Short mmCIF file of C-alpha atoms and ligand atoms in Angstrom, two decimals:
data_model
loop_
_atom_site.label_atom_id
_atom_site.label_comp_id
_atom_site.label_asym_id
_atom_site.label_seq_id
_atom_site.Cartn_x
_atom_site.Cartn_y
_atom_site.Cartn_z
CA UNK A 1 18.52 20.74 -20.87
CA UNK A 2 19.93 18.84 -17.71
CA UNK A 3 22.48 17.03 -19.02
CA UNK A 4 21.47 13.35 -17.65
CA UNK A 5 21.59 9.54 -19.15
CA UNK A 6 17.84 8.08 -19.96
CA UNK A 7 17.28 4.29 -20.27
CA UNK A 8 16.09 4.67 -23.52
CA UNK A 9 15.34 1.20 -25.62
CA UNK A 10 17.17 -0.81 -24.08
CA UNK A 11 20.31 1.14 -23.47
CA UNK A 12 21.38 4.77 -21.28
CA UNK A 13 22.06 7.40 -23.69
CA UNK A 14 22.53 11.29 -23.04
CA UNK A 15 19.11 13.08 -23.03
CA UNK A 16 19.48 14.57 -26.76
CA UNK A 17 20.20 11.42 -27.93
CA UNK A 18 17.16 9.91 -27.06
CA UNK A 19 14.82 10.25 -30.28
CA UNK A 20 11.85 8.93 -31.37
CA UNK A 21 10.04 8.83 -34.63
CA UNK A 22 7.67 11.50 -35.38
CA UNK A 23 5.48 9.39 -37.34
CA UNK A 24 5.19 7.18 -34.32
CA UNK A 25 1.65 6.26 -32.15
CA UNK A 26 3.32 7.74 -29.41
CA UNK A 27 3.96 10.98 -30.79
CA UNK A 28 0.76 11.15 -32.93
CA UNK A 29 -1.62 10.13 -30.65
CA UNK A 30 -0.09 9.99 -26.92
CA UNK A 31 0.01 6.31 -27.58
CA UNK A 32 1.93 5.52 -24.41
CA UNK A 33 1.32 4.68 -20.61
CA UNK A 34 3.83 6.06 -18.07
CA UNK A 35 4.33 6.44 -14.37
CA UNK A 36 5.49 9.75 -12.22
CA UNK A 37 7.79 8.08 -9.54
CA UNK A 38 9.50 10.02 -6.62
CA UNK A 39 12.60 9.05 -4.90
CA UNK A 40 13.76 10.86 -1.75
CA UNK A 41 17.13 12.16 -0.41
CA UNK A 42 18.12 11.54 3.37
CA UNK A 43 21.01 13.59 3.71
CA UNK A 44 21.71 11.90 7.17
CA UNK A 45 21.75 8.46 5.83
CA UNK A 46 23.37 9.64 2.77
CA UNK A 47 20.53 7.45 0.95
CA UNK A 48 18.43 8.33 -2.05
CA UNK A 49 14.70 5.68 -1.53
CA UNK A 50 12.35 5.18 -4.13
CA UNK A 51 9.03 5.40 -2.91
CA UNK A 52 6.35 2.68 -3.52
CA UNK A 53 7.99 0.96 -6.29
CA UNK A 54 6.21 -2.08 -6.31
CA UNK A 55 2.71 -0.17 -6.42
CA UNK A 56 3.75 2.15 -9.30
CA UNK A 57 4.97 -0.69 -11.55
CA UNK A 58 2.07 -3.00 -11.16
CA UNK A 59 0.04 0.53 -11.93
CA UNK A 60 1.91 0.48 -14.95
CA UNK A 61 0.87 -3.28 -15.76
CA UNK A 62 -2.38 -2.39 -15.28
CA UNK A 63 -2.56 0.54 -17.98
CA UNK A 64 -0.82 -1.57 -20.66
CA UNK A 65 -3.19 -4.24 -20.41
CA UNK A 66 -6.56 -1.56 -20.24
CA UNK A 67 -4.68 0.31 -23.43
CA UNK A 68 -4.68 -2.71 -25.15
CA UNK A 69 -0.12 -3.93 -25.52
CA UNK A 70 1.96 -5.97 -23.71
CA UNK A 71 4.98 -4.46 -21.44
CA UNK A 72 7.87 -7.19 -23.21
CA UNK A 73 9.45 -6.44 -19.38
CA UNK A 74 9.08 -8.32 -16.54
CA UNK A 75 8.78 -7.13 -13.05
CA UNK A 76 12.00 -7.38 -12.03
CA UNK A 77 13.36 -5.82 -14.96
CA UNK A 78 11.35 -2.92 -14.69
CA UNK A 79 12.58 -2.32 -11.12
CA UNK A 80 16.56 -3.23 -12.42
CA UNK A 81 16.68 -0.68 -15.64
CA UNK A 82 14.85 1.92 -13.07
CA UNK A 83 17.45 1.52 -10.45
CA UNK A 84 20.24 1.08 -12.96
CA UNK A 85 19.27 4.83 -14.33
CA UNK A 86 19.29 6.73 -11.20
CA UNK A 87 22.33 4.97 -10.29
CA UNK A 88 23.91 5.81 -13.27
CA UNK A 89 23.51 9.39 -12.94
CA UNK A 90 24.28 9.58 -9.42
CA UNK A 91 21.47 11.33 -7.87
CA UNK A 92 22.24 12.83 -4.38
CA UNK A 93 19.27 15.00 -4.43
CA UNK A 94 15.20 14.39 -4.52
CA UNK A 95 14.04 13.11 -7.99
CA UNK A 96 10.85 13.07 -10.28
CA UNK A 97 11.74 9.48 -12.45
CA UNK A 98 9.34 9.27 -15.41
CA UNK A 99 8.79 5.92 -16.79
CA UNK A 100 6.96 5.45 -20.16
CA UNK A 101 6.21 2.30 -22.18
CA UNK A 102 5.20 3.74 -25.59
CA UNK A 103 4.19 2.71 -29.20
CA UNK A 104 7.21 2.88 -31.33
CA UNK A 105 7.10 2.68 -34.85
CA UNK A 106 4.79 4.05 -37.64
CA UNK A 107 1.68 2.77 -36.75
CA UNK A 108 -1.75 4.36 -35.87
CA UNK A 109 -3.68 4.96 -32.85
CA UNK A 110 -4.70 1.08 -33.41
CA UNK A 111 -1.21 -0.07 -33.46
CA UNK A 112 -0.18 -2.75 -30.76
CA UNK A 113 3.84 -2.88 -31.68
CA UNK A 114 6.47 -1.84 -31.26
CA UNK A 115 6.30 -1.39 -27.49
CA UNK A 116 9.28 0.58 -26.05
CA UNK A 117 10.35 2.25 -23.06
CA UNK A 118 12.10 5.23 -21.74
CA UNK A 119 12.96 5.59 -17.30
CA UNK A 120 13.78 9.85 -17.39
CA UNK A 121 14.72 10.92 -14.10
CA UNK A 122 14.26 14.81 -13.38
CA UNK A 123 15.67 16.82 -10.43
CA UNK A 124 12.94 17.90 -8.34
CA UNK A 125 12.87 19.44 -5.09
CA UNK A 126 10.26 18.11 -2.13
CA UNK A 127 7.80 20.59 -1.01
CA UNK A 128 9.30 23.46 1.26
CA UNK A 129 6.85 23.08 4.39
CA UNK A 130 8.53 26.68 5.65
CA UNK A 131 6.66 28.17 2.55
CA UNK A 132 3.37 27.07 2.81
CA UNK A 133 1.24 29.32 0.37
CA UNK A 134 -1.85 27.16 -0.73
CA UNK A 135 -3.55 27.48 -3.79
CA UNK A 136 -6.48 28.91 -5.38
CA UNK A 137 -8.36 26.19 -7.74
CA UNK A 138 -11.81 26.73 -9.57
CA UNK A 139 -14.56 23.99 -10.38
CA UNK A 140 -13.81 23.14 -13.99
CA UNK A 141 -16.59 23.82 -16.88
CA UNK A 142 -14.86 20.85 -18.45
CA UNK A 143 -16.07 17.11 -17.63
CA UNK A 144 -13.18 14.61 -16.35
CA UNK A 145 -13.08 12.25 -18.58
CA UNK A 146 -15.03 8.63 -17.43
CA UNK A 147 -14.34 4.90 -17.90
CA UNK A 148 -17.11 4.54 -20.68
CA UNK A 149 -15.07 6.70 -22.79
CA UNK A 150 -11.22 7.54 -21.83
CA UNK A 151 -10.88 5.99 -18.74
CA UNK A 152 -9.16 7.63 -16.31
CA UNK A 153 -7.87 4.75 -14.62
CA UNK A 154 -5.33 4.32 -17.18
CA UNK A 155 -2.60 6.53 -16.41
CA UNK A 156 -1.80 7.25 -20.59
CA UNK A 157 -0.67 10.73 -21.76
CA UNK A 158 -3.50 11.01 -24.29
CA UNK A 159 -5.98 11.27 -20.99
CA UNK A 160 -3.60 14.94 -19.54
CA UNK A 161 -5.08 16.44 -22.68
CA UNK A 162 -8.14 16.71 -20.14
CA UNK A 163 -6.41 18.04 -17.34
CA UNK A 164 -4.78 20.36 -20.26
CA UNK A 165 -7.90 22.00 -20.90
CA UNK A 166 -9.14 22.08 -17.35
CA UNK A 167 -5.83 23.75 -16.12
CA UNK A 168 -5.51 26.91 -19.13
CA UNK A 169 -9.23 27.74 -18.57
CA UNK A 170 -8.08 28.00 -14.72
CA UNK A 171 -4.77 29.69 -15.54
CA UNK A 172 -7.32 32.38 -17.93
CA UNK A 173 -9.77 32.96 -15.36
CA UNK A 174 -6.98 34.05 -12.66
CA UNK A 175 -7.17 30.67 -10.91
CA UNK A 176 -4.25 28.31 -9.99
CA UNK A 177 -5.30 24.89 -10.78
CA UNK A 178 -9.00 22.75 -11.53
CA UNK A 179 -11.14 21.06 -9.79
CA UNK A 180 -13.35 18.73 -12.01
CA UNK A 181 -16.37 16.83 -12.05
CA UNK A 182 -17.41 13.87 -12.99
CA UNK A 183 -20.33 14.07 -15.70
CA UNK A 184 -22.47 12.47 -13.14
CA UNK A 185 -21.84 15.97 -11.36
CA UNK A 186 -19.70 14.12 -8.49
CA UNK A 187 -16.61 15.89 -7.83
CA UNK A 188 -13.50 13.86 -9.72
CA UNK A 189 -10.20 15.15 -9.02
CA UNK A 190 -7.35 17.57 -10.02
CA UNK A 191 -5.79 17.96 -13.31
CA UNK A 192 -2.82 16.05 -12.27
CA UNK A 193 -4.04 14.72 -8.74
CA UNK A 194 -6.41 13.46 -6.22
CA UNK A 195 -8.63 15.36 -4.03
CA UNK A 196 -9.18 15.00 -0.19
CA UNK A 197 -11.96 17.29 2.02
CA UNK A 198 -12.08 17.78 5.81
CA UNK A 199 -15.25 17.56 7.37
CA UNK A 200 -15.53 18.20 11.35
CA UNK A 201 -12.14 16.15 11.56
CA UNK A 202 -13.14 13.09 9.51
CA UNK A 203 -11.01 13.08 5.41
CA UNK A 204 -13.13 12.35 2.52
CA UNK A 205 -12.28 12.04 -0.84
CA UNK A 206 -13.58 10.52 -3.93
CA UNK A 207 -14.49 6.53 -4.16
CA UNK A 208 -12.04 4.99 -6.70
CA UNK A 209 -15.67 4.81 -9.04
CA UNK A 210 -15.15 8.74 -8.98
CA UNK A 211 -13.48 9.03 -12.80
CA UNK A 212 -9.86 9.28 -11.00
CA UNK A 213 -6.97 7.97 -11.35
CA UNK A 214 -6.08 5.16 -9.17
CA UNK A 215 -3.82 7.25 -7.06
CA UNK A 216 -0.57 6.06 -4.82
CA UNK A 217 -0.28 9.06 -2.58
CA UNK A 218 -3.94 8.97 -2.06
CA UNK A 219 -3.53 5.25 -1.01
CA UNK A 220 -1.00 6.37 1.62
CA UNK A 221 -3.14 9.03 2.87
CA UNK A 222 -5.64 6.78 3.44
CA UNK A 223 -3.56 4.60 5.31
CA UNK A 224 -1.57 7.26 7.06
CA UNK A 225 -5.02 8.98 8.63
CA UNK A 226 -6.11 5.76 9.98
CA UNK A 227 -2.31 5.01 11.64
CA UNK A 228 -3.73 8.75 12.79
CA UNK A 229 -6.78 7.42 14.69
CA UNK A 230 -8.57 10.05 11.68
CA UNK A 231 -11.66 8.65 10.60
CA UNK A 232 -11.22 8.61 6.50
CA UNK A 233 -14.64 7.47 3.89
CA UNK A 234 -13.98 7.58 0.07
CA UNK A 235 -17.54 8.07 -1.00
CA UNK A 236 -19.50 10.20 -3.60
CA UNK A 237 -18.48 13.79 -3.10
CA UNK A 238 -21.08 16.92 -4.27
CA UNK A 239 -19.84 20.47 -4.99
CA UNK A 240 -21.28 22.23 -2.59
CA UNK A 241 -19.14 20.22 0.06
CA UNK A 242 -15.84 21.90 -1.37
CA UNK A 243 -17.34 25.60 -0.51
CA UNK A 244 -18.50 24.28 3.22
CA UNK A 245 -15.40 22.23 3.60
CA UNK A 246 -13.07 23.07 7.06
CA UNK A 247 -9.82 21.98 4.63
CA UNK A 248 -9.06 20.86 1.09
CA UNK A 249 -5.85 19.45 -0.38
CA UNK A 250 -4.62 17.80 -3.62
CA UNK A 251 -2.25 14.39 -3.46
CA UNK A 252 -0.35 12.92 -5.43
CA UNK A 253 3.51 11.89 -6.36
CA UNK A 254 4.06 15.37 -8.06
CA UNK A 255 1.65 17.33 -5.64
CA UNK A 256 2.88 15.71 -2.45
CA UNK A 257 0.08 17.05 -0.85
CA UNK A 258 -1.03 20.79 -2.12
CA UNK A 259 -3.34 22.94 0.37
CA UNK A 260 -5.97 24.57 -1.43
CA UNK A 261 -7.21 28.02 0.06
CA UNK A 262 -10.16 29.09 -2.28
CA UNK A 263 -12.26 27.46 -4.54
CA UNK A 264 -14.21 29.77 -7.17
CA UNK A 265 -12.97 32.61 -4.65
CA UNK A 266 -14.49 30.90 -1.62
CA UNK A 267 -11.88 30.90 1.04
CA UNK A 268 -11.63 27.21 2.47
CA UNK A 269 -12.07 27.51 6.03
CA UNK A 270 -9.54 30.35 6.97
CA UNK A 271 -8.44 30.39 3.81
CA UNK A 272 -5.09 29.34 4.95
CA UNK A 273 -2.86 26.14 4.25
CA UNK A 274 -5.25 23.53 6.88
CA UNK A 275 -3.96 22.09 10.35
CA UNK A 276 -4.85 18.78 9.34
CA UNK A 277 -3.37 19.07 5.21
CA UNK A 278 -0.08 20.78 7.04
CA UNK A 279 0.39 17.70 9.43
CA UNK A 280 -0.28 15.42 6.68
CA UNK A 281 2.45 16.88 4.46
CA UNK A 282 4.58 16.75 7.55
CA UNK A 283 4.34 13.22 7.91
CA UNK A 284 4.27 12.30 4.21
CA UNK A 285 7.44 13.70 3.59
CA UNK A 286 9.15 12.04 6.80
CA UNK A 287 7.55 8.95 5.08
CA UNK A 288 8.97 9.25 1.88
CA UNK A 289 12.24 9.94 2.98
CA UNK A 290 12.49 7.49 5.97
CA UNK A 291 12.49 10.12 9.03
CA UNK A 292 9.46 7.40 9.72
CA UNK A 293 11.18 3.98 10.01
CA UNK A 294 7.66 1.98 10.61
CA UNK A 295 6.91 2.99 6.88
CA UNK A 296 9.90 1.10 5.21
CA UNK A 297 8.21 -1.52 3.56
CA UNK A 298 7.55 1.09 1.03
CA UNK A 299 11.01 2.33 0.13
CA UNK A 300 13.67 1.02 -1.58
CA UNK A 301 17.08 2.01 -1.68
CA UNK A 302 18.72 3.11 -4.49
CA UNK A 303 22.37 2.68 -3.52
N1 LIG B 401 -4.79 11.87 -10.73
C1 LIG B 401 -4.16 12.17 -11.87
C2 LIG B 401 -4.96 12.54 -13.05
C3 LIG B 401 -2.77 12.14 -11.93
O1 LIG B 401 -2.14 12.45 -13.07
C4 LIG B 401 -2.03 11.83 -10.78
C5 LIG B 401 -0.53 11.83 -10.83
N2 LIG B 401 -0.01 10.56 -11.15
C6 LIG B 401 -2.73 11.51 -9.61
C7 LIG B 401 -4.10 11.55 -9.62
C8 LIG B 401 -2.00 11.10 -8.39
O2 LIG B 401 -1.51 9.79 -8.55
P1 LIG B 401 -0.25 9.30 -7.74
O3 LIG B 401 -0.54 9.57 -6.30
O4 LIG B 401 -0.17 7.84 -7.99
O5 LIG B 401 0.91 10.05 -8.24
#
């Protein structure tokens, strides 16, 4: 185990120390909502930025008041104890911060109290752009789960049991990730990010009606294609576009943005990493770690 402080409760305590009951909501029932937040080394301005803060901890806001408790933290707060914790292990390197308000206690899956919190950053490296491999994803024979019933929206931990099962019956079948559906049919997302198709130039993915996750990185794509004179639509999306489709790539603040070369052993378009999805990660990663100074509004500076 990386030997690292996590806010934990109030405090920063060394990673083993930071327990929780077993007979707590959290741990019986994934009682918690969290967030997956990147921040970004710039070895020439000897900076570490945090990227769309703001976004990620009114995300946050937004999944304890769907899940049904209050976050006792305020805004500001939330953005001190996150800074505070990176700070306090003095990061000079890219890292993966996980955030997590959860249901303390020994209470049930009804339980509204006690809310806690935990900010765990991880070392993780960006994508290496010299290695560009792609993967190979399948359509899922599992549903993603819909707002009538676990709604995706929510960014909680009980929901990744889905993704879960979509991503060992890939992993079984010789595949590298999923690729679900909606049960309307409509193509979703991944297991653990968004989806985006190229069609004769123009991106498509999945309206925000699409059982997904409201995603960040998507968001940026979005914007990013149009500063890119692209032309984007998030609209239904069928099946059969992802066999026909000229590229295909995941997004999100784990995936970056993830070419995907086959889809139930169709090659997508070449079956290599796409022009377009290799420029994107290009520019994505210049964003995220200020190599593109127009795009500062949505950093902020650790030290
Ligand atoms: N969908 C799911 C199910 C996810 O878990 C994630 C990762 N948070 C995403 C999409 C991408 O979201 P974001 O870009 O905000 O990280």
């Amino acid at each position: 185990m990386e030997d690292r402080g996590i806010w934990f409760k109030g405090s920063i305590v060394p990673v083993a120390d930071a327990k929780i009951n077993v007979l707590s909501p959290t741990s019986q029932f994934g009682l918690n909502v969290f967030e997956g937040i990147r921040c970004y080394w710039n070895e020439e301005q000897q900076q570490l930025y945090a990227f769309r803060l703001q976004e990620h901890f009114d995300r946050l806001l937004n999944s304890c008041k769907l899940i049904g408790f209050s976050c006792p933290y305020a805004l500001g707060q939330l953005r001190e104890y996150f800074l505070e914790t990176i700070r306090f292990n003095s990061y000079r390197q890219d890292v993966a911060v996980r955030m997590t308000l959860f249901i303390d206690g020994e209470g049930s899956w009804n339980s509204v109290a006690p809310v806690e919190m935990f900010i765990a950053p991880i070392a993780k490296s960006r994508t290496d752009v010299t290695n560009l491999k792609g993967l190979s994803a399948c359509v899922s024979s599992w549903d993603r789960i819909g707002d009538n019933c676990l709604p995706p929206r929510i960014k909680a931990g009980a929901n990744y049991i889905n993704g879960r099962y979509g991503h060992l019956e890939a992993r079984r079948n010789g595949y590298d990730v999923p690729i679900f559906l909606a049960s309307n049919g409509k193509v979703s997302e991944g297991a653990g990010a968004c989806l985006f198709i190229v069609r004769n130039g123009q991106l498509i993915t999945p309206s925000l009606t699409s059982s997904v996750l409201e995603s960040i990185t998507r968001n940026t794509i979005l914007d990013l294609a149009l500063e890119m004179n692209l032309r984007v639509c998030e609209r239904e999306v069928d099946r059969t576009e992802l066999y026909i489709a000229d590229e295909v790539f995941l997004c999100g603040s784990a995936a970056e943005v993830t070419p995907i070369t086959s889809i139930d052993r169709v090659p997508v378009g070449q079956g290599l990493p796409g022009e377009l999805t290799v420029k994107m990660l290009d520019l994505y990663l210049d964003v995220v770690s200020n190599k593109s100074p127009q795009h500062g509004g949505w950093l902020t500076k650790v030290y």
